[in-house]
Structure formats: C-alpha cells, structure tokens
C-alpha positions as a printed Julia matrix, in Angstrom:
378×3 Matrix{Float64}:
   0.0    0.0     0.0
   1.39   3.42   -0.97
   2.56   5.61    1.87
   0.34   8.63    2.45
   2.03  11.96    1.96
   2.53  14.3     4.9
   1.69  17.31    2.73
  -1.61  19.11    3.19
  -4.51  18.51    0.86
  -5.01  21.01   -1.95
  -8.28  22.89   -1.69
  -9.53  24.31   -4.97
 -12.44  26.7    -5.47
 -14.95  26.22   -8.22
 -13.46  28.93  -10.4
  -9.97  27.41   -9.95
 -11.27  24.0   -10.95
 -12.9   25.48  -14.03
  -9.68  27.29  -15.01
  -7.54  24.15  -14.58
  -9.96  22.08  -16.64
  -9.96  24.77  -19.31
  -6.17  24.73  -19.46
  -5.88  20.98  -19.95
  -8.45  21.1   -22.77
  -6.99  24.03  -24.67
  -4.58  23.65  -27.58
  -2.91  27.02  -27.15
  -1.53  26.78  -23.61
   2.14  25.82  -23.14
   2.72  22.09  -22.65
   4.41  22.68  -19.29
   1.4   24.64  -18.02
  -0.98  21.87  -19.12
   1.19  19.3   -17.34
   1.12  21.29  -14.08
  -2.65  21.73  -14.31
  -3.03  17.95  -14.59
  -0.81  17.48  -11.54
  -2.9   19.87   -9.44
  -6.2   18.3   -10.5
  -4.91  14.8    -9.85
  -3.53  15.72   -6.42
  -6.79  17.49   -5.54
  -8.72  14.32   -6.27
  -6.25  11.94   -4.59
  -3.31  13.36   -2.57
  -1.02  10.46   -3.37
   2.29  11.54   -4.92
   3.05   8.18   -6.56
  -0.44   7.92   -8.02
  -0.25  11.51   -9.37
   3.18  10.86  -10.92
   1.86   7.69  -12.55
  -1.32   9.33  -13.88
   0.45  12.38  -15.33
   3.53  10.35  -16.41
   6.1   12.58  -14.75
   8.8   12.08  -12.14
   7.95  12.33   -8.43
  10.28  15.34   -8.07
   8.21  17.21  -10.64
   5.06  16.52   -8.65
   6.74  17.6    -5.39
   7.85  20.94   -6.87
   4.43  21.71   -8.35
   2.45  20.76   -5.23
   4.78  22.58   -2.85
   4.58  25.74   -4.98
   0.76  25.54   -5.03
   0.53  25.04   -1.27
   2.96  27.9    -0.59
   2.02  30.53   -3.19
  -1.26  29.47   -4.74
  -2.5   27.72   -7.85
  -1.68  30.55  -10.25
   1.95  30.64   -9.16
   2.24  26.85   -9.46
   1.33  27.02  -13.13
   4.06  29.53  -14.04
   7.84  29.53  -13.86
   9.24  31.84  -11.25
  11.62  34.52  -12.44
  15.12  33.66  -11.37
  18.68  34.48  -12.26
  21.15  31.7   -11.53
  23.99  34.09  -10.83
  25.0   37.67  -11.27
  26.6   38.57  -14.64
  30.36  38.3   -14.59
  31.15  40.4   -17.71
  31.92  43.92  -16.55
  30.76  47.1   -18.24
  34.37  47.91  -19.08
  34.76  44.54  -20.81
  31.6   45.13  -22.84
  32.84  48.58  -23.85
  36.16  47.07  -24.94
  34.37  44.45  -27.07
  32.11  47.09  -28.66
  35.18  49.18  -29.48
  36.82  46.17  -31.17
  33.6   45.5   -33.12
  33.67  49.1   -34.42
  37.13  48.5   -35.93
  37.86  46.46  -39.03
  39.73  43.16  -38.57
  42.31  44.28  -41.14
  43.18  47.22  -38.88
  44.11  44.71  -36.18
  46.44  42.69  -38.38
  43.87  40.22  -39.73
  42.98  39.41  -43.32
  39.21  39.87  -43.14
  37.45  43.09  -44.04
  34.42  42.52  -41.76
  33.87  40.72  -38.49
  31.83  37.59  -38.03
  30.51  36.81  -34.57
  32.71  33.71  -34.45
  35.83  35.69  -35.4
  35.0   38.46  -32.92
  34.47  35.95  -30.12
  37.75  34.25  -31.0
  39.61  37.55  -30.93
  38.06  38.41  -27.55
  39.07  35.09  -26.02
  42.61  35.51  -27.28
  43.22  39.13  -26.28
  40.75  39.97  -23.49
  42.93  38.86  -20.6
  45.92  40.79  -21.92
  43.68  43.86  -22.31
  42.61  43.57  -18.67
  39.18  41.99  -19.21
  39.44  38.33  -18.12
  35.64  38.07  -17.92
  35.66  37.72  -21.73
  38.31  35.01  -21.8
  35.63  32.34  -22.43
  33.21  34.43  -24.5
  31.34  32.6   -27.23
  29.19  33.68  -30.19
  26.07  33.91  -28.02
  27.77  36.26  -25.57
  29.1   38.44  -28.39
  25.69  38.51  -30.08
  23.98  39.59  -26.85
  26.46  42.41  -26.2
  26.28  43.71  -29.78
  22.5   43.42  -29.87
  22.2   45.67  -26.82
  24.21  48.28  -28.72
  22.34  47.68  -32.04
  25.63  46.86  -33.74
  25.94  44.64  -36.83
  29.62  44.74  -37.81
  29.14  41.74  -40.11
  26.91  43.74  -42.48
  27.52  46.53  -44.99
  24.97  49.26  -45.73
  25.91  51.28  -48.78
  25.49  55.03  -49.02
  26.3   57.63  -51.63
  28.79  60.34  -50.78
  27.54  63.75  -51.88
  30.27  64.84  -54.3
  28.52  67.68  -56.11
  28.32  70.85  -53.97
  25.92  72.38  -56.5
  23.57  69.37  -56.46
  20.45  71.26  -55.37
  20.91  74.14  -57.79
  21.47  71.75  -60.72
  18.49  69.65  -59.68
  16.36  72.79  -59.51
  17.49  73.75  -63.01
  16.41  70.35  -64.39
  13.07  70.51  -62.59
  12.43  73.99  -63.92
  12.9   72.64  -67.44
  10.4   69.86  -66.74
   7.95  72.38  -65.28
   8.29  74.61  -68.34
   7.63  71.67  -70.68
   4.59  70.68  -68.6
   3.18  74.2   -68.71
   3.92  74.43  -72.43
   1.93  71.27  -73.06
  -1.0   72.21  -70.84
  -1.28  75.85  -71.97
  -2.37  76.46  -75.56
  -1.23  80.1   -75.28
   2.42  79.06  -75.14
   2.75  77.98  -78.76
   5.58  80.47  -79.24
   7.72  78.18  -77.12
   7.29  75.41  -79.67
  10.55  76.37  -81.35
  12.38  75.07  -78.28
  12.29  71.28  -78.05
  13.45  69.31  -75.0
  15.0   65.86  -75.24
  16.29  63.64  -72.43
  19.38  61.67  -73.48
  21.18  58.82  -71.74
  23.04  55.56  -72.37
  22.29  52.0   -71.35
  25.57  50.07  -71.66
  26.16  46.36  -71.22
  23.02  44.97  -72.86
  23.96  41.32  -73.3
  23.48  39.39  -76.51
  22.6   35.92  -75.19
  21.97  32.89  -77.38
  20.28  29.64  -76.44
  22.28  26.43  -76.62
  19.03  24.47  -77.0
  15.72  25.57  -78.49
  12.96  26.91  -76.24
  10.03  24.57  -75.7
   6.62  26.21  -76.17
   3.88  25.95  -73.55
   1.2   23.29  -73.93
  -2.4   23.72  -72.72
  -3.15  21.72  -69.56
   0.36  20.29  -69.61
   3.19  22.87  -69.65
   1.98  26.33  -68.62
   5.26  28.13  -69.33
   7.98  28.32  -71.93
  10.76  25.87  -71.05
  14.32  27.11  -71.54
  17.67  25.43  -71.0
  19.48  27.22  -68.18
  22.73  27.34  -70.16
  23.37  30.09  -72.69
  26.1   31.49  -74.9
  27.42  35.05  -74.7
  27.73  36.89  -78.01
  28.94  40.24  -76.7
  27.29  43.35  -75.37
  25.64  46.41  -76.88
  25.16  49.98  -75.73
  21.85  51.72  -76.32
  22.2   55.48  -76.75
  18.69  56.9   -76.59
  16.75  60.12  -76.28
  13.09  60.82  -75.69
  11.19  63.91  -76.79
   9.3   65.32  -73.81
   6.67  66.91  -76.08
   5.44  64.02  -78.21
   7.22  60.95  -76.75
   9.26  60.21  -79.88
  12.27  58.0   -79.13
  15.69  58.33  -80.77
  18.02  55.36  -80.46
  21.41  54.15  -81.57
  22.63  50.6   -80.89
  26.42  50.48  -80.84
  29.24  48.26  -79.62
  30.57  51.12  -77.5
  29.43  54.54  -76.31
  32.26  56.89  -77.17
  32.11  60.4   -78.55
  31.62  59.26  -82.13
  28.61  57.14  -81.16
  27.13  60.02  -79.16
  27.58  62.33  -82.16
  25.62  59.86  -84.31
  22.73  60.21  -81.84
  22.99  64.01  -81.97
  22.83  63.88  -85.77
  19.67  61.77  -85.6
  18.09  64.24  -83.19
  19.21  67.19  -85.33
  17.61  65.74  -88.45
  14.25  65.25  -86.72
  13.51  68.88  -85.81
  13.01  72.03  -87.93
  16.23  73.79  -88.87
  15.26  77.04  -87.13
  14.43  75.36  -83.78
  16.62  74.98  -80.71
  17.08  71.61  -79.05
  17.49  71.53  -75.29
  19.13  68.3   -74.15
  19.03  67.0   -70.58
  22.0   64.69  -70.06
  24.53  63.56  -67.47
  28.23  64.34  -67.14
  29.65  61.47  -69.24
  32.98  62.37  -70.82
  31.68  61.7   -74.35
  29.13  64.51  -73.95
  31.77  67.22  -73.51
  34.77  65.72  -75.29
  36.81  67.62  -77.85
  35.3   65.56  -80.66
  31.75  66.3   -79.49
  32.46  70.0   -79.04
  33.87  70.1   -82.57
  30.59  68.74  -83.9
  28.53  71.18  -81.8
  30.61  74.04  -83.26
  29.3   73.11  -86.7
  25.74  73.66  -85.42
  26.05  76.94  -83.46
  23.07  77.73  -81.25
  21.33  74.51  -82.19
  21.85  72.51  -78.97
  21.46  73.67  -75.37
  22.92  71.43  -72.67
  21.24  71.02  -69.26
  23.37  68.74  -67.07
  21.99  66.63  -64.26
  24.09  66.81  -61.06
  26.71  64.2   -60.29
  25.01  60.97  -59.13
  21.68  62.48  -60.14
  20.92  60.32  -63.16
  17.54  59.5   -61.58
  16.51  63.05  -62.56
  16.79  62.12  -66.24
  13.48  60.93  -67.68
  15.41  58.81  -70.17
  15.8   56.35  -67.27
  12.06  55.69  -67.44
  12.47  54.87  -71.14
  15.15  52.28  -70.38
  12.91  50.86  -67.68
  10.15  50.46  -70.26
  12.56  48.7   -72.62
  13.7   46.33  -69.85
  10.09  45.43  -68.98
   8.99  44.88  -72.59
  11.12  43.76  -75.52
  14.46  43.3   -73.68
  12.91  40.97  -71.12
  14.2   37.39  -71.47
  15.51  38.19  -74.96
  17.51  35.48  -76.75
  19.2   36.21  -80.11
  21.26  34.37  -82.69
  23.95  37.06  -83.13
  24.95  40.56  -82.09
  23.39  41.94  -85.26
  20.18  40.12  -84.37
  20.22  41.9   -80.99
  20.61  45.27  -82.71
  17.8   44.46  -85.12
  15.47  43.47  -82.28
  16.23  46.63  -80.29
  15.65  48.85  -83.31
  12.36  47.04  -83.95
  11.36  47.54  -80.31
  12.04  51.28  -80.56
   9.93  51.42  -83.74
   7.06  49.76  -81.89
   7.34  52.34  -79.1
   7.24  55.16  -81.66
   4.11  53.7   -83.24
   2.33  54.34  -79.94
   4.44  57.03  -78.25
   3.96  57.89  -74.6
   4.84  61.35  -73.29
   7.04  61.0   -70.2
   6.41  63.77  -67.7
   7.77  64.83  -64.32
   4.9   65.58  -61.95
   6.53  66.48  -58.61
   7.58  70.11  -58.32
   7.24  70.66  -54.55
  10.99  71.22  -54.25
  10.72  74.36  -56.39
   8.42  76.01  -53.83
  10.76  75.44  -50.88
C-alpha cells in the first residue's frame, strides 16, 4: 500500500477547478502549463504523490515541486515559472565597452585578413586578447555572448549598408534647373497660349551600356495547354557580346531616338545628336538634358557642336543624379517589354530586335512627364 504523503490537501475553489480544466483542454496553452494543471487536479482528487506521478507520467520530483509551490504561493503561481537568475553577470561594463570598441574596428586594422567581423571571429579575438587587455571576464566568450552584447548596442559589424557620398556641392541648384525645365515643358503642353515656345524642343538623353546578346544552346520549348503552362528554356546560354543603347526621348510628343552600338564613345554620341538634329526644324533649338559622361563634352563632341552653333542647349543633371533624367524611365520600359528574357542568334540580331522595339514604341508614343515640383516652392 502506498505511503500517504505528509503534505496538506489542496483545496480548490470552483473557479480554480474550471480554469484548470480549461487549461488541460486548450490547444494554445504551453505544454508545461498543461502538465502542471493535470498534476494539481490529480492531487486534488487523490493526494497520493506516486499515483499523481503515474497518472500524469512525470517524475515524483516534478510533482513535489508543483504541489509545494501551489501550497505555498497558490495555484496561479504553481502554473508559471518563477523569475530567477542563476547568478550575477560576470562580464563587466568595461569589458563590454572594450568588445564594442573592437567591433567598431575592421579586422584588417588589427592585423587580420578579413574586411568585416563575423561573430565567431570576434568571439575568438576576444578570447585571445581579453585577458591581456585587462578583461578576463571575456576570456571564455562565445558567439552567443558576443551577439547579446552587440545586440544591446544595435551593432551589426558583419553587415555593410551602402550610401552615396555627396560629391557635387551644387547638387540642389542643378536639380532645380532640371526641374524647372520639366515644369516649363509641362506648362507648355498644358497651356495652348504658349505655342511660341514650340521652337524650343526638350530631349532627355542617356546611355544603357552592357546589354547582353545571349543565345540559347538548346531551343525553347513552347507551352502546352493543360500540360506545360510556361515556356521551357535550357538554363545554359552562350554570350555573343554586349551592346550599348544610346537613346533620347522627346518630352513633347514621346518620340524615341536610339542608336545601338558596340561602345558609347564620342563618335557614337555624335551619331545620336545627328539623328536628333535631323528630326527637328532647322530654325528650332534643341534643349538636351543629359549627365556628365565624358563623351558629352569631349573635344570631338564640341567640334561637332561648333558646326551647329546655337542649335543645342545642354542642361546637365548633377553628379550621381541620373535618376533626374526621364530617359531612365524609357530604359525601364525597354527592360520590362522587348528586352525581357531576350535570346538572339547574333549581335546583329540583338541590334535588329532593339531597333524594332524602338519602332514599336514610336508607333504608340507615350509622353514621359515629371509631376513632382514641390521642391521648387521650398
């Protein structure tokens, strides 16, 4: 016969019984809480430790701890873990500050080969040098310890976040100049009384280098209804070179000018200028928005511009301000339409396809417009 426990019986009120029964039936409570609720209910019905341990399928020590906590602090406390800290932290504030300082340096500055820290490398460095630096509390630091210290300081020395150094002191004034041109074109298009400005045409010009001519090594397989929903393509391909697209877009009627070349030097840029020149009336001026590429202001380009005095007006975007050029939206349209997943048989085939794509755009031209002018009012 089992020996009767010397512990007191556990008295439970009706609402406590209902709560314990609810816990053991729920699917969302933690497993440990459900287990303790079963222990309390079993002990309430029969205060026999061995019988409770057998019914709940736990060790006797587990039953002892749960029952003692319930008898001392109540049922609610018996269901939860008590907050406890095994021991006081041994890593000093000075040691943490030393580790943070090391994390803010690059490994290469400390005689190592790596450019960035990993948590493993930082922990290894701390274990090796902490005692010598007067911080023996870090002599056994691991990745978890390093991660906790860095997390408290919101440091991630293993990551790189890129930024753009502002290298053009006149960035805002140049940006304002470009936006004023866009605003003038917008007003010219919306106001029928500004027809006298029609002799000044505005074109955005830019280059898209590195367009790859890729050829399949196996033919594409067409889709089949109810069998193959997509085109199947061999993942291998053959490189046939690259092309540069030199393009301009008229901000008044959306007409696109384009040259497809192997390179984008001054002579190729001049070919684009000649195409633009031939498109407009001889007595009109052409205002070109373009970036600071060397081919735009080279000696060869300036020599050509000298043969057409007063014909072209340059408006430069600021350094690292190519996003201000509406020609970027044209290249985005090309990338989303005919350049997408393009496969060709030769470089000439790539050129032919690009020229055809530009012709299709010109058949249904879209006027690209800048619509945000809040900066001009500041």
